[in-house]
Coordinates of C-alpha atoms in Angstrom, one line a residue:
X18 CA -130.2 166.8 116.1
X19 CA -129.0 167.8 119.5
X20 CA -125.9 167.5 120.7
X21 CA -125.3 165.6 124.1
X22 CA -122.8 167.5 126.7
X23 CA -120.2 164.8 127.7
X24 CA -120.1 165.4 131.9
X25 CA -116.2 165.9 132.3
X26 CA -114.4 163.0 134.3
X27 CA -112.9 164.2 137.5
X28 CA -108.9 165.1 138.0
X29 CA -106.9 162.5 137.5
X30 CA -108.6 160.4 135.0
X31 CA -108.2 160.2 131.3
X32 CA -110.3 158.6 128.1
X33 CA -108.9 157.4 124.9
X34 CA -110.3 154.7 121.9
X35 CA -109.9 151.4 122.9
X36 CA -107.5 149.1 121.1
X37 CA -106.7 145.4 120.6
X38 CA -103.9 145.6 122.9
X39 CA -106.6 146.9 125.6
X40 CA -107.9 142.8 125.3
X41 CA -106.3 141.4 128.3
X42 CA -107.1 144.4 130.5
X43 CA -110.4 145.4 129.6
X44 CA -111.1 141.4 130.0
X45 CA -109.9 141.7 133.4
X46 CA -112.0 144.8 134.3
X47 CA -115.5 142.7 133.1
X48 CA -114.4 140.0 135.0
X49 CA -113.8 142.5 138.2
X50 CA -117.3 143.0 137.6
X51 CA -118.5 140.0 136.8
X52 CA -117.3 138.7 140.2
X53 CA -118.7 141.3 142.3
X54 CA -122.1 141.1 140.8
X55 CA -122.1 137.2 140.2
X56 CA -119.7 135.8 141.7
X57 CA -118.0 134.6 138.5
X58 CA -115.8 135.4 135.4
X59 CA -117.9 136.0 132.5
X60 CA -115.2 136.9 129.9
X61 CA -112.4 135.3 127.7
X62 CA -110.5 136.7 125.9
X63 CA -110.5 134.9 122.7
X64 CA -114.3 135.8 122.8
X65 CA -113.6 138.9 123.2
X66 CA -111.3 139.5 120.5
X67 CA -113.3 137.4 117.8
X68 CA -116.0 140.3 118.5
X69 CA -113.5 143.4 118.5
X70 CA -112.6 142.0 115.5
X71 CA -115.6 141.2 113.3
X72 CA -115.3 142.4 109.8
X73 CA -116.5 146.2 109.5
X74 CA -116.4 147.3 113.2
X75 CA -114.9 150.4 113.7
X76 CA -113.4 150.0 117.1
X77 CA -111.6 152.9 117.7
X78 CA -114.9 154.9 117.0
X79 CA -117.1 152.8 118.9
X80 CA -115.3 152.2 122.3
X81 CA -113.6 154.2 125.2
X82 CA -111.6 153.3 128.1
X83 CA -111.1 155.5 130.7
X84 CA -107.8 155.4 132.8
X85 CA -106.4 156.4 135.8
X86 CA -103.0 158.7 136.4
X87 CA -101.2 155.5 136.6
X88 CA -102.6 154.1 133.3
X89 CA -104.9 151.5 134.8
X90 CA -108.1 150.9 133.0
X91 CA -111.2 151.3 135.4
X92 CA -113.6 151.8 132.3
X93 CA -114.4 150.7 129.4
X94 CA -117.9 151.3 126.9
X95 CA -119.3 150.4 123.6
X96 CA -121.4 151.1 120.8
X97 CA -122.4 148.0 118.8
X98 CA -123.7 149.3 115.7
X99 CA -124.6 145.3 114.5
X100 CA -127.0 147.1 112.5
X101 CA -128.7 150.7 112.5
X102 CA -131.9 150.7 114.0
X103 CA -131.5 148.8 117.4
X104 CA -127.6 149.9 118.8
X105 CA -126.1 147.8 121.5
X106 CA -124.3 149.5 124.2
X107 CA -121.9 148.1 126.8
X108 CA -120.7 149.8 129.8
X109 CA -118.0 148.2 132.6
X110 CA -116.8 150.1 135.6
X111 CA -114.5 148.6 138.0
X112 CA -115.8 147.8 141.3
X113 CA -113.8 150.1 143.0
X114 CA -114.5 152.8 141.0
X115 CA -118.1 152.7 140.7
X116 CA -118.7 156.5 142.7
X117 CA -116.4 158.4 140.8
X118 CA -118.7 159.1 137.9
X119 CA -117.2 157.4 134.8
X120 CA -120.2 155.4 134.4
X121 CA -122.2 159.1 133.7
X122 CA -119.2 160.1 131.6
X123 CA -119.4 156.7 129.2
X124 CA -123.0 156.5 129.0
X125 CA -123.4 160.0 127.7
X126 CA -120.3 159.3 125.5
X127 CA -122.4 156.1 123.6
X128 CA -125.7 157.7 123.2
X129 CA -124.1 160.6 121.4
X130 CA -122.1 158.1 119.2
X131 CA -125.2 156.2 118.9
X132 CA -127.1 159.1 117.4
X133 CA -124.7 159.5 114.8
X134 CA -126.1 155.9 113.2
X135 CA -129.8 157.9 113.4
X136 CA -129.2 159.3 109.6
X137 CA -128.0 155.6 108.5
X138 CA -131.5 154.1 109.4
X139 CA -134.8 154.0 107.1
X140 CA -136.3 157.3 107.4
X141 CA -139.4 155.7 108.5
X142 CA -138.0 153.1 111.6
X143 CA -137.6 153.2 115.0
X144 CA -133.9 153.8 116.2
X145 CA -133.1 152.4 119.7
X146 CA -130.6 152.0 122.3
X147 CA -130.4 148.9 124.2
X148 CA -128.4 147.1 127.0
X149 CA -128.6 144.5 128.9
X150 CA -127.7 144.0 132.4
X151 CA -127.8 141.3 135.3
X152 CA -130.6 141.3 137.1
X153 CA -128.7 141.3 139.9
X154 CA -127.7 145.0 138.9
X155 CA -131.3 145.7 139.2
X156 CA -130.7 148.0 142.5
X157 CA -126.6 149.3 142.1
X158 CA -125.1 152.0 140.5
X159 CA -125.2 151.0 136.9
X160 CA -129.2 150.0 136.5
X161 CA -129.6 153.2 138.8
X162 CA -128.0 155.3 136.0
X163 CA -129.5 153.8 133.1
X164 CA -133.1 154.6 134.6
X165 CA -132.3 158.2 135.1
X166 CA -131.1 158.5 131.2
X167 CA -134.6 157.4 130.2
X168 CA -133.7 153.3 129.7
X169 CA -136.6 151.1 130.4
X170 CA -136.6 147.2 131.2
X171 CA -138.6 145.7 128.2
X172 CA -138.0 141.5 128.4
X173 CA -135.8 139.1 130.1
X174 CA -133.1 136.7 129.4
X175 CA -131.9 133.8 131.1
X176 CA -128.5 131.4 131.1
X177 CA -130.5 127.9 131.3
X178 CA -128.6 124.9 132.6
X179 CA -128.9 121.3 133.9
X180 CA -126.7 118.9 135.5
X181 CA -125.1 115.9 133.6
X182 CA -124.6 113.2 136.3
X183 CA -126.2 110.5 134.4
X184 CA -126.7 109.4 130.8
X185 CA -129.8 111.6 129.2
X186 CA -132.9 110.3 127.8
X187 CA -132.1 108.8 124.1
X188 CA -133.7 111.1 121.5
X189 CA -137.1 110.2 119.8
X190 CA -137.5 111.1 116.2
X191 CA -140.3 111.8 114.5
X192 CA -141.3 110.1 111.4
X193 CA -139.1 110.5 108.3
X194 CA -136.5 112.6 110.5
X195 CA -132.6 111.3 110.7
X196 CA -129.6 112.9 112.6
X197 CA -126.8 114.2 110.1
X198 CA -123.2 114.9 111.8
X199 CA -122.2 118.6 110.0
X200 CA -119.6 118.6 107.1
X201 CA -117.3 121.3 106.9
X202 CA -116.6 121.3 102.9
X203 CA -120.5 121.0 102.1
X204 CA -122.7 122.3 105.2
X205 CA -121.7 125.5 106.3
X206 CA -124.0 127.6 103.9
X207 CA -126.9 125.5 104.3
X208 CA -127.0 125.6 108.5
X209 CA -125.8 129.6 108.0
X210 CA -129.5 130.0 106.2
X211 CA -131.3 127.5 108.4
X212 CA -130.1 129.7 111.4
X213 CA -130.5 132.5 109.6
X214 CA -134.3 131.5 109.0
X215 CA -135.1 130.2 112.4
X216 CA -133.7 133.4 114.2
X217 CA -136.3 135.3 112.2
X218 CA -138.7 134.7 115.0
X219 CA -136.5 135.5 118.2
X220 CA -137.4 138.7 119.4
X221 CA -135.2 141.8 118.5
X222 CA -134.0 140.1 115.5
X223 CA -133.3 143.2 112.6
X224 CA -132.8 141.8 108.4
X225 CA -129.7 142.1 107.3
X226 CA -127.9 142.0 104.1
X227 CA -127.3 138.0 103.8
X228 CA -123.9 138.3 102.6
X229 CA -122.5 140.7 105.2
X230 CA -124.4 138.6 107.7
X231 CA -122.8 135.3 106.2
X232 CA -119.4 136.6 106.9
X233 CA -119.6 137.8 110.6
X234 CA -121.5 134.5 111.3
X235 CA -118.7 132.3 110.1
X236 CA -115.9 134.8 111.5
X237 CA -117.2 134.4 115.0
X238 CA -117.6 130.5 114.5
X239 CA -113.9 130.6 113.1
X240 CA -112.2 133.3 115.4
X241 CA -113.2 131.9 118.9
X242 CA -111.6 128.1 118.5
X243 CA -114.7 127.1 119.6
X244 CA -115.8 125.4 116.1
X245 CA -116.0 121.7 116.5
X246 CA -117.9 120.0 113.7
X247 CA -118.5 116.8 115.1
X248 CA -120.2 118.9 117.5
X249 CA -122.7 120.5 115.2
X250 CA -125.6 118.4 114.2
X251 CA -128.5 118.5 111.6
X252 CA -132.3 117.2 112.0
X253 CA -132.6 115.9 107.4
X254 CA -135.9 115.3 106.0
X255 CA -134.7 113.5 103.5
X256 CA -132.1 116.3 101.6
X257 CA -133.5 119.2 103.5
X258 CA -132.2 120.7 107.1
X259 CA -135.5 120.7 109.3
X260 CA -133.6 121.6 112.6
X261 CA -130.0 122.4 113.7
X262 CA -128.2 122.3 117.0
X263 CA -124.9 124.1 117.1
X264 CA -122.9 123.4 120.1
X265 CA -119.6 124.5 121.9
X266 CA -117.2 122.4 124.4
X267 CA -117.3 125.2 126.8
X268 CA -118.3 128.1 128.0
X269 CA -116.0 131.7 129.6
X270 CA -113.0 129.4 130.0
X271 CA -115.1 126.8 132.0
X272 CA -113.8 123.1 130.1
X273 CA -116.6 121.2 132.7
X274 CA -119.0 123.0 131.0
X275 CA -120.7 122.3 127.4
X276 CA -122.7 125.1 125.7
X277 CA -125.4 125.4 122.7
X278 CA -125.4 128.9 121.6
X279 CA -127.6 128.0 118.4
X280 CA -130.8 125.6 118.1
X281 CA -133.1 126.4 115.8
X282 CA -135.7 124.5 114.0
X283 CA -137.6 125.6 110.7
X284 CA -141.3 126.7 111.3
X285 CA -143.2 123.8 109.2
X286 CA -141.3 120.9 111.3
X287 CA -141.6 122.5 114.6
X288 CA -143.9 120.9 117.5
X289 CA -142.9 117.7 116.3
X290 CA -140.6 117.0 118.9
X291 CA -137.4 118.0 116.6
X292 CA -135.9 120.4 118.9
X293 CA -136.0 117.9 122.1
X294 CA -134.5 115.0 120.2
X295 CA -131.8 117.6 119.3
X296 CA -131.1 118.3 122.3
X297 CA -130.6 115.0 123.6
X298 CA -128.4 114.0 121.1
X299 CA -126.3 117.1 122.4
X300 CA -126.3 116.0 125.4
X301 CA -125.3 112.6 124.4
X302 CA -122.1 114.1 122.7
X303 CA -121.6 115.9 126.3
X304 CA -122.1 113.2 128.6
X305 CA -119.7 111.2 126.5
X306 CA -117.3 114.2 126.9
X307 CA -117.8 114.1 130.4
X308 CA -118.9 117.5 130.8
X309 CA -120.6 117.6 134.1
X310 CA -123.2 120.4 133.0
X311 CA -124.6 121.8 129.7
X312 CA -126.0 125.5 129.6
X313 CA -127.5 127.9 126.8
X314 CA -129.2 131.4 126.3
X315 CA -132.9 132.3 126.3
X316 CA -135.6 134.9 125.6
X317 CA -137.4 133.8 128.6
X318 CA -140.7 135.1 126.6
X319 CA -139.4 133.1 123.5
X320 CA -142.1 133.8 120.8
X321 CA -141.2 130.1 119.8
X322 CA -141.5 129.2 123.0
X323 CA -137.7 127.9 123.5
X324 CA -138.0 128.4 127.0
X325 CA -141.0 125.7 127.7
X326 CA -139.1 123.0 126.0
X327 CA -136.0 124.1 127.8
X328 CA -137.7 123.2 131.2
X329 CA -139.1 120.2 129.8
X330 CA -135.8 118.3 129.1
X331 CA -134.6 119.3 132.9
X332 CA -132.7 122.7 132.5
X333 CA -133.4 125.2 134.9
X334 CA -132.7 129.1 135.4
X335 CA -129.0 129.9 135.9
X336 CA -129.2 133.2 135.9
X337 CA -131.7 136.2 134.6
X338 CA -130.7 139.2 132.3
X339 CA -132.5 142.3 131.9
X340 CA -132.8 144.2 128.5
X341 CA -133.3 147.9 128.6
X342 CA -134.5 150.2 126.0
X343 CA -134.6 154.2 125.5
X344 CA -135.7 155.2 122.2
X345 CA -133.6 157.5 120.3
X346 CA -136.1 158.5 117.5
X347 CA -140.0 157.1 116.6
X348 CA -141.1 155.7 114.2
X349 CA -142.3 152.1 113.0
X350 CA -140.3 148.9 114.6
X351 CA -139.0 147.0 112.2
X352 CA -137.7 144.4 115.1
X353 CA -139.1 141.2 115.3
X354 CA -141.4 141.4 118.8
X355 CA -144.9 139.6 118.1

């Protein structure tokens, strides 16, 4: 396997792992660029530590920060090795600091880490980096430098949202279907493998050992402060969970804004109008709330097609994400994409 040559950082700067007491600072730098590109913050910290600090991750290995000669951090990258055969990287360079090559420096820094997870994979399976990126970024320095180290755009993502100024639609359920509030002591296994089932047809989505999975699901649920149960609600066919909607009481800091990172609804109650009613009984709990706006995440090519029911109950595009690709070595894709 060939080894990459890391392009040396110009006088004056220096690179070292990044630590947990890098979390206020290297939330400061993504939200340096957040603004720039977007116009808002994107980051919390508490997010940002639950994630630095999921069970296995090896952070000193897997992220750098480069500094000035004053000790300032202008960089920062990542290698997200969630599993071995699609690797996530993350690269941040402050705004100011964008011509001085540390972008080249921490890109060829996380493919060469990445390669190192090549040997982990199945002999047989695709290994691939990916990132994704604003689409915003589409014609700056950072989408510029992931196109000339091979990366290609492959699908898009959006941040969907909708307004809550008046009270939404009250939700219809189908036949036989009731709403269950989520119990702490008895529910959390159950919606961890309902979630776990539905997500098996969102693209990119890799198998994973279910216990190992199981943990970092219900560290990230526990870690952010974000876990409300009265907030997290279950579509029952009589003792079975047909759909679930997962929700949070706001999003990067913003307390005016609800968010429903999870919906998912089991492939044999779907097109029954399961995932809507969810939804609206979501937005029910928001209105009450007064949240003035509700947002979420989608594959805007959903192979469920998430997206269509998205638009259908009023939420439009917020904003649109790119994901890029560069394949580190062939093979067959063991991803979810069809």
């Amino acid at each position: 396997m060939s080894t990459i040559t890391l392009p040396a950082l110009k006088t004056g700067y220096t690179v070292r792992p990044c630590t947990i007491e890098d979390v206020e600072a290297v939330v400061g730098l993504m939200n340096a660029c957040s603004m720039a590109t977007i116009g808002e913050a994107d980051e919390t910290v508490q997010d940002r530590l639950a994630e630095w600090q999921t069970p296995g991750f090896e952070q000193a290995a897997n992220q750098r920060v480069v500094l000035t000669a004053d000790d300032r951090i202008v960089g920062w990258g990542e290698v997200n090795p969630s599993d071995v055969v699609i690797l996530h990287l993350d690269i941040y360079v402050h705004p100011e600091y964008e011509d001085e090559e540390i972008g080249a420096y921490l890109f060829a820094w996380a493919e060469e880490r990445a390669r190192e997870y090549i040997a982990a994979a199945p002999d047989d399976a695709r290994v691939a980096l990916r990132v994704y990126t604003y689409s915003q970024d589409v014609d700056v320095w950072y989408s510029a430098l992931l196109r000339a180290a091979g990366m290609q755009i492959i699908r898009h993502f959006w941040h969907m949202e909708m307004d809550l100024d008046a009270p939404p639609p009250s939700p219809s359920w189908s036949d036989g279907i009731t709403l269950k509030v989520f119990d702490a002591a008895d529910d959390k296994r159950p919606v961890f493998e309902v979630r776990r089932e539905t997500f098996q047809d969102q693209f990119g989505n890799v198998d994973r050992p279910i216990e190992e999975h199981y943990a970092e699901w219900l560290h990230f649920w526990e870690s952010e402060g974000n876990f409300v149960p009265g907030m997290w609600l279950m579509a029952m066919d009589g003792e079975r969970i047909a759909g679930i909607i997962l929700c949070r009481p706001s999003h990067n800091g913003e307390e005016d804004r609800g968010w429903v990172p999870t919906l998912g609804v089991r492939r044999e109650y779907r097109r029954r109008g399961i995932g809507e009613a969810l939804l609206y009984s979501a937005f029910k709990i928001f209105y009450e709330q007064g949240k003035k706006r509700v947002g979420l995440g989608v594959d805007a090519s959903s192979l469920t097609g998430a997206a269509t029911l998205y638009k259908r109950v009023g939420m439009h595009i917020a904003k649109q994400f790119d994901l890029y690709d560069k394949e580190l070595r062939p093979g067959i894709d063991t991803t979810t994409h069809g």
